[in-house]
mmCIF file of C-alpha atoms in Angstrom:
data_model
loop_
_atom_site.group_PDB
_atom_site.id
_atom_site.type_symbol
_atom_site.label_atom_id
_atom_site.label_comp_id
_atom_site.label_asym_id
_atom_site.label_seq_id
_atom_site.Cartn_x
_atom_site.Cartn_y
_atom_site.Cartn_z
ATOM 1 C CA MET A 22 -42.631 -7.214 33.270
ATOM 2 C CA GLU A 23 -43.254 -7.732 29.563
ATOM 3 C CA LYS A 24 -40.378 -7.047 27.190
ATOM 4 C CA THR A 25 -40.733 -4.464 24.460
ATOM 5 C CA LEU A 26 -40.378 -5.275 20.787
ATOM 6 C CA PHE A 27 -36.875 -3.783 20.776
ATOM 7 C CA GLU A 28 -35.790 -5.810 23.801
ATOM 8 C CA ARG A 29 -37.065 -9.019 22.206
ATOM 9 C CA ALA A 30 -35.096 -8.180 19.054
ATOM 10 C CA GLY A 31 -31.961 -7.649 21.147
ATOM 11 C CA ILE A 32 -31.746 -3.891 20.624
ATOM 12 C CA GLN A 33 -30.154 -1.962 23.444
ATOM 13 C CA TYR A 34 -31.415 1.246 25.032
ATOM 14 C CA LYS A 35 -29.610 4.376 26.105
ATOM 15 C CA GLU A 36 -30.919 6.733 28.749
ATOM 16 C CA VAL A 37 -31.181 10.442 28.006
ATOM 17 C CA ASP A 38 -32.797 12.730 30.625
ATOM 18 C CA GLY A 39 -34.573 9.813 32.242
ATOM 19 C CA LEU A 40 -36.035 8.537 28.960
ATOM 20 C CA LEU A 41 -34.943 5.328 27.285
ATOM 21 C CA TYR A 42 -34.181 5.521 23.550
ATOM 22 C CA PRO A 43 -33.396 2.473 21.428
ATOM 23 C CA VAL A 44 -29.913 2.467 19.969
ATOM 24 C CA LEU A 45 -30.604 1.999 16.261
ATOM 25 C CA GLN A 46 -27.561 1.607 14.073
ATOM 26 C CA ALA A 47 -27.542 1.600 10.327
ATOM 27 C CA ASP A 48 -24.913 -0.254 8.375
ATOM 28 C CA GLU A 49 -21.858 1.902 8.206
ATOM 29 C CA VAL A 50 -20.666 2.657 4.694
ATOM 30 C CA ASP A 51 -16.934 3.129 4.428
ATOM 31 C CA VAL A 52 -16.891 6.492 2.669
ATOM 32 C CA THR A 53 -13.147 6.740 3.182
ATOM 33 C CA ALA A 54 -12.485 3.603 1.114
ATOM 34 C CA ASP A 55 -9.936 4.052 -1.631
ATOM 35 C CA VAL A 56 -11.961 3.309 -4.740
ATOM 36 C CA GLY A 57 -9.162 4.412 -7.054
ATOM 37 C CA LYS A 58 -9.001 6.571 -10.140
ATOM 38 C CA TYR A 59 -11.360 4.551 -12.318
ATOM 39 C CA GLY A 60 -13.718 3.818 -9.441
ATOM 40 C CA ARG A 61 -14.107 7.551 -8.781
ATOM 41 C CA MET A 62 -14.609 8.134 -12.496
ATOM 42 C CA TRP A 63 -17.353 5.481 -12.589
ATOM 43 C CA MET A 64 -19.045 6.939 -9.503
ATOM 44 C CA HIS A 65 -18.967 10.405 -11.052
ATOM 45 C CA LEU A 66 -20.414 9.105 -14.326
ATOM 46 C CA LEU A 67 -23.135 7.210 -12.491
ATOM 47 C CA TYR A 68 -23.982 10.325 -10.486
ATOM 48 C CA GLU A 69 -24.180 12.480 -13.615
ATOM 49 C CA LEU A 70 -25.954 10.038 -15.939
ATOM 50 C CA ASP A 71 -28.202 7.986 -13.653
ATOM 51 C CA ARG A 72 -28.832 9.704 -10.333
ATOM 52 C CA MET A 73 -31.523 7.190 -9.347
ATOM 53 C CA GLN A 74 -29.153 4.220 -9.687
ATOM 54 C CA TYR A 75 -26.420 6.139 -7.847
ATOM 55 C CA ASN A 76 -28.752 6.829 -4.910
ATOM 56 C CA LYS A 77 -30.021 3.233 -4.918
ATOM 57 C CA ARG A 78 -26.494 1.837 -4.775
ATOM 58 C CA LEU A 79 -25.529 4.370 -2.126
ATOM 59 C CA LEU A 80 -28.472 3.362 0.072
ATOM 60 C CA ASP A 81 -27.926 -0.361 -0.596
ATOM 61 C CA GLY A 82 -24.283 -0.026 0.378
ATOM 62 C CA THR A 83 -23.073 -1.479 -2.923
ATOM 63 C CA LEU A 84 -21.719 1.755 -4.431
ATOM 64 C CA ILE A 85 -18.231 1.507 -2.931
ATOM 65 C CA ASP A 86 -17.856 -2.220 -3.681
ATOM 66 C CA THR A 87 -18.911 -1.756 -7.304
ATOM 67 C CA ALA A 88 -16.586 1.230 -7.682
ATOM 68 C CA ILE A 89 -13.674 -0.853 -6.390
ATOM 69 C CA LEU A 90 -14.509 -3.610 -8.905
ATOM 70 C CA ASN A 91 -14.693 -1.060 -11.726
ATOM 71 C CA ASN A 92 -11.330 0.350 -10.647
ATOM 72 C CA GLU A 93 -9.763 -3.119 -10.843
ATOM 73 C CA TYR A 94 -11.306 -3.657 -14.277
ATOM 74 C CA GLY A 95 -9.935 -0.298 -15.419
ATOM 75 C CA TYR A 96 -6.392 -1.122 -14.373
ATOM 76 C CA GLU A 97 -6.606 -4.577 -15.993
ATOM 77 C CA LEU A 98 -7.687 -2.942 -19.243
ATOM 78 C CA LEU A 99 -4.863 -0.424 -18.918
ATOM 79 C CA GLU A 100 -2.319 -3.237 -18.508
ATOM 80 C CA ARG A 101 -3.665 -5.191 -21.490
ATOM 81 C CA ARG A 102 -3.740 -2.120 -23.737
ATOM 82 C CA THR A 103 -0.192 -1.105 -22.777
ATOM 83 C CA LYS A 104 1.094 -4.630 -23.388
ATOM 84 C CA HIS A 105 -0.688 -4.743 -26.757
ATOM 85 C CA TYR A 106 0.817 -1.421 -27.853
ATOM 86 C CA LEU A 107 4.315 -2.342 -26.716
ATOM 87 C CA GLU A 108 4.153 -5.584 -28.707
ATOM 88 C CA GLN A 109 3.379 -3.560 -31.823
ATOM 89 C CA LEU A 110 6.677 -1.679 -31.642
ATOM 90 C CA GLU A 111 9.196 -2.562 -34.273
ATOM 91 C CA ALA A 112 12.442 -4.267 -33.237
ATOM 92 C CA GLU A 113 14.605 -1.153 -33.651
ATOM 93 C CA GLN A 114 12.206 0.980 -31.602
ATOM 94 C CA LYS A 115 12.262 -1.360 -28.618
ATOM 95 C CA HIS A 116 15.643 0.020 -27.584
ATOM 96 C CA SER A 117 14.515 3.634 -27.831
ATOM 97 C CA THR A 118 13.483 5.060 -24.477
ATOM 98 C CA ILE A 119 11.561 7.917 -26.085
ATOM 99 C CA ALA A 120 9.646 5.576 -28.401
ATOM 100 C CA MET A 121 8.755 3.309 -25.470
ATOM 101 C CA TRP A 122 7.652 6.291 -23.391
ATOM 102 C CA LYS A 123 5.490 7.645 -26.229
ATOM 103 C CA CYS A 124 3.966 4.219 -26.699
ATOM 104 C CA ARG A 125 3.158 3.894 -22.993
ATOM 105 C CA VAL A 126 1.530 7.341 -22.958
ATOM 106 C CA ALA A 127 -0.489 6.542 -26.088
ATOM 107 C CA ALA A 128 -1.562 3.210 -24.596
ATOM 108 C CA GLN A 129 -2.620 4.841 -21.348
ATOM 109 C CA LEU A 130 -4.634 7.547 -23.118
ATOM 110 C CA THR A 131 -6.325 4.999 -25.369
ATOM 111 C CA ALA A 132 -7.158 2.729 -22.447
ATOM 112 C CA GLU A 133 -8.578 5.638 -20.439
ATOM 113 C CA GLU A 134 -10.768 6.632 -23.385
ATOM 114 C CA GLU A 135 -11.985 3.029 -23.692
ATOM 115 C CA ILE A 136 -12.675 2.760 -19.963
ATOM 116 C CA TYR A 137 -14.626 6.026 -19.952
ATOM 117 C CA ALA A 138 -16.574 5.138 -23.101
ATOM 118 C CA SER A 139 -17.441 1.622 -21.916
ATOM 119 C CA ALA A 140 -18.546 2.862 -18.484
ATOM 120 C CA GLU A 141 -20.664 5.603 -20.035
ATOM 121 C CA PHE A 142 -22.220 3.159 -22.505
ATOM 122 C CA ALA A 143 -22.983 0.597 -19.781
ATOM 123 C CA ILE A 144 -24.645 3.179 -17.530
ATOM 124 C CA LYS A 145 -26.748 4.603 -20.365
ATOM 125 C CA GLN A 146 -27.731 1.114 -21.539
ATOM 126 C CA GLN A 147 -28.797 0.019 -18.056
ATOM 127 C CA LYS A 148 -30.863 3.176 -17.670
ATOM 128 C CA ALA A 149 -32.508 2.676 -21.067
ATOM 129 C CA ASN A 150 -33.300 -0.962 -20.210
ATOM 130 C CA ARG A 151 -34.867 0.058 -16.905
ATOM 131 C CA LEU A 152 -36.980 2.705 -18.621
ATOM 132 C CA LEU A 153 -38.079 0.231 -21.293
ATOM 133 C CA GLN A 154 -39.049 -2.353 -18.675
ATOM 134 C CA ALA A 155 -41.045 0.263 -16.762
ATOM 135 C CA LYS A 156 -42.777 1.364 -19.949
ATOM 136 C CA LEU A 157 -43.682 -2.217 -20.883
ATOM 137 C CA LYS A 158 -44.922 -2.844 -17.376
ATOM 138 C CA LEU A 159 -47.169 0.239 -17.536
ATOM 139 C CA GLU A 160 -48.533 -0.746 -20.950
ATOM 140 C CA GLY A 161 -49.286 -4.219 -19.640
ATOM 141 C CA ARG A 162 -51.297 -2.800 -16.750
ATOM 142 C CA GLU A 163 -53.303 -0.424 -18.937
ATOM 143 C CA GLU A 164 -54.560 -3.209 -21.233
#
């Protein structure tokens, strides 16, 4: 007996009510992955500002991985900004718990604003570049 296309490709069948159905499995995306605070923020921004890119990354399976990378970048920026602010404290303020606490809060707020602004700018810039490339491509075809 001749093998079917699915059997030649190594796809298994399951029997339901006497009929054989191929068992087709898509890549499983780990939607329960902990992408972190800044990863969730980036995903939300991407969803709001560039729905097409969000859907593309979701279907490609790269959304979660990119969100995790953006989360790591966000925490690195937070560490650098906090360290930079703490170095700016004067010698007499370094022994003040309240001054250190205020500085840490200010550093965290500043870093979060920078992370949000840079993510928003990057998403908008990528979208604008894609639109420009599409426009140039259309103009090239019309000529």
